[in-house]
Tab-separated table of C-alpha atoms in Angstrom:
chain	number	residue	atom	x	y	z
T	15	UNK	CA	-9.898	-49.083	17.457
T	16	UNK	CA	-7.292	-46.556	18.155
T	17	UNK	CA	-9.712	-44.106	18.965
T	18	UNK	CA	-12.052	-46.640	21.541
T	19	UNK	CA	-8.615	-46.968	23.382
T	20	UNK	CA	-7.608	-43.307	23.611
T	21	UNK	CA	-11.272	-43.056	24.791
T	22	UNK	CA	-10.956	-45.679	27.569
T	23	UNK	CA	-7.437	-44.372	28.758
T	24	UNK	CA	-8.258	-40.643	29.102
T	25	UNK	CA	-12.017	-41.933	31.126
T	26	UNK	CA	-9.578	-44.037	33.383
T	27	UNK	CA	-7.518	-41.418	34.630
T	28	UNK	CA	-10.273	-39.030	34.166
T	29	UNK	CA	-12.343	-41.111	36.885
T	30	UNK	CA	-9.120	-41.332	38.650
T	31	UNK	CA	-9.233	-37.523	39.968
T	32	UNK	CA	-6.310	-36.696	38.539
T	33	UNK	CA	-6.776	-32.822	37.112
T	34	UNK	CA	-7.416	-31.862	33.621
T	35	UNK	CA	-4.024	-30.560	32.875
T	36	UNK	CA	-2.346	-33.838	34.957
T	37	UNK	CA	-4.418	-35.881	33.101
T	38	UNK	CA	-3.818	-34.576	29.550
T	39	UNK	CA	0.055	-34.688	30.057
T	40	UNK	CA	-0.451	-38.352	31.750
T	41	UNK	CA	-2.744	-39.653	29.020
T	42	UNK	CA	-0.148	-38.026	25.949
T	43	UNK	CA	2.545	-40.264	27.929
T	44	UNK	CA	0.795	-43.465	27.829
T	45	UNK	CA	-0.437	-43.481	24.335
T	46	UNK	CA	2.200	-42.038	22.448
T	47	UNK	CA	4.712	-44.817	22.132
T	48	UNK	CA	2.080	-47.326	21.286
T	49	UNK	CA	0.161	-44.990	18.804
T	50	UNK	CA	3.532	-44.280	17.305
T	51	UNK	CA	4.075	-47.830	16.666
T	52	UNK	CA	0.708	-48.462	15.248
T	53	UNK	CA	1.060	-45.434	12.920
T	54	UNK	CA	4.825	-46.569	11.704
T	55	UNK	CA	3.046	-50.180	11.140
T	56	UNK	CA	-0.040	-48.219	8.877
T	57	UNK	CA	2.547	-46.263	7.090
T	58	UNK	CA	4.577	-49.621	6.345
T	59	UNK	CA	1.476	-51.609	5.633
T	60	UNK	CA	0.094	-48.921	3.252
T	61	UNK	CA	3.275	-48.029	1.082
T	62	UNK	CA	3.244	-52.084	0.398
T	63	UNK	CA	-0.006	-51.964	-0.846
T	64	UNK	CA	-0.448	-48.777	-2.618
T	65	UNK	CA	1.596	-50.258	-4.838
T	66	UNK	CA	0.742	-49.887	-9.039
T	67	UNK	CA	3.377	-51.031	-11.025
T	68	UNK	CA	1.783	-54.568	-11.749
T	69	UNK	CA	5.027	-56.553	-11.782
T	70	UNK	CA	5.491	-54.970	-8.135
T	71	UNK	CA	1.632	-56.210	-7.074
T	72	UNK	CA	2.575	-60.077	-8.565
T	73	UNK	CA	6.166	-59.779	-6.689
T	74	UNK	CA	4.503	-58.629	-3.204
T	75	UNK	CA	1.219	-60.899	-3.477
T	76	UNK	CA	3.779	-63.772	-4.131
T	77	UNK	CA	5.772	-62.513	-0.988
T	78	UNK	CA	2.929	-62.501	1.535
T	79	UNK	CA	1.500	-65.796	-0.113
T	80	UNK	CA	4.771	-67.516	1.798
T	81	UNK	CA	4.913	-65.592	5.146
T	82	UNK	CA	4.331	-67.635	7.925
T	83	UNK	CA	0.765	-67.188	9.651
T	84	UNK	CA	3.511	-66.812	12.968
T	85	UNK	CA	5.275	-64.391	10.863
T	86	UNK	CA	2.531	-62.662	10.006
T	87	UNK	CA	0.870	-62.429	12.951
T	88	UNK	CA	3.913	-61.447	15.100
T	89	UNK	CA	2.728	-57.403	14.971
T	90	UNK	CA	-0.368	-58.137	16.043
T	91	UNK	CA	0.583	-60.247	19.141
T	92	UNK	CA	2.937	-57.426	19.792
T	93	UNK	CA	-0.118	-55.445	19.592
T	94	UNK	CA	-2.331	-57.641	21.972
T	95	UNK	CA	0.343	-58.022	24.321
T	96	UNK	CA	0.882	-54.690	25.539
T	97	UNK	CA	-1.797	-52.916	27.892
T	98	UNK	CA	-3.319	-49.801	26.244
């Protein structure tokens, strides 16, 4: 998804005029506070469940059992939210 939205960002201010080097610099502005916050989420999401040690895995599954669809959903309306 990530990479459809770099894709769509760099065309946009490609078809904008704006010069290669301009438009490199702009497009590494606009994306890199959002892809930062998408890889900090992965990186979060991923330790959690790369987890092995089996009590761990019944402790966490338990955990995200009782999390609040709302709750749970909050990163992703963050997400949503925000233009690309």
């Amino acid at each position: 998804g990530m990479a459809i939205e770099d894709a769509a960002v760099l065309a946009e201010i490609l078809l904008a005029g704006t010069p290669v080097v301009e438009a490199l610099e702009e497009y590494r502005a606009r994306r890199e506070k959002r892809v930062a916050w998408v890889q900090n989420q992965s990186r979060r999401i991923g330790r959690i469940g790369q987890l092995e040690n089996p009590a761990a895995c019944r402790v966490r599954d338990a955990a995200v059992r009782m999390i609040p669809e709302r709750v749970s959903n909050r990163g992703l309306r963050k997400l949503v939210s925000q233009p690309i």
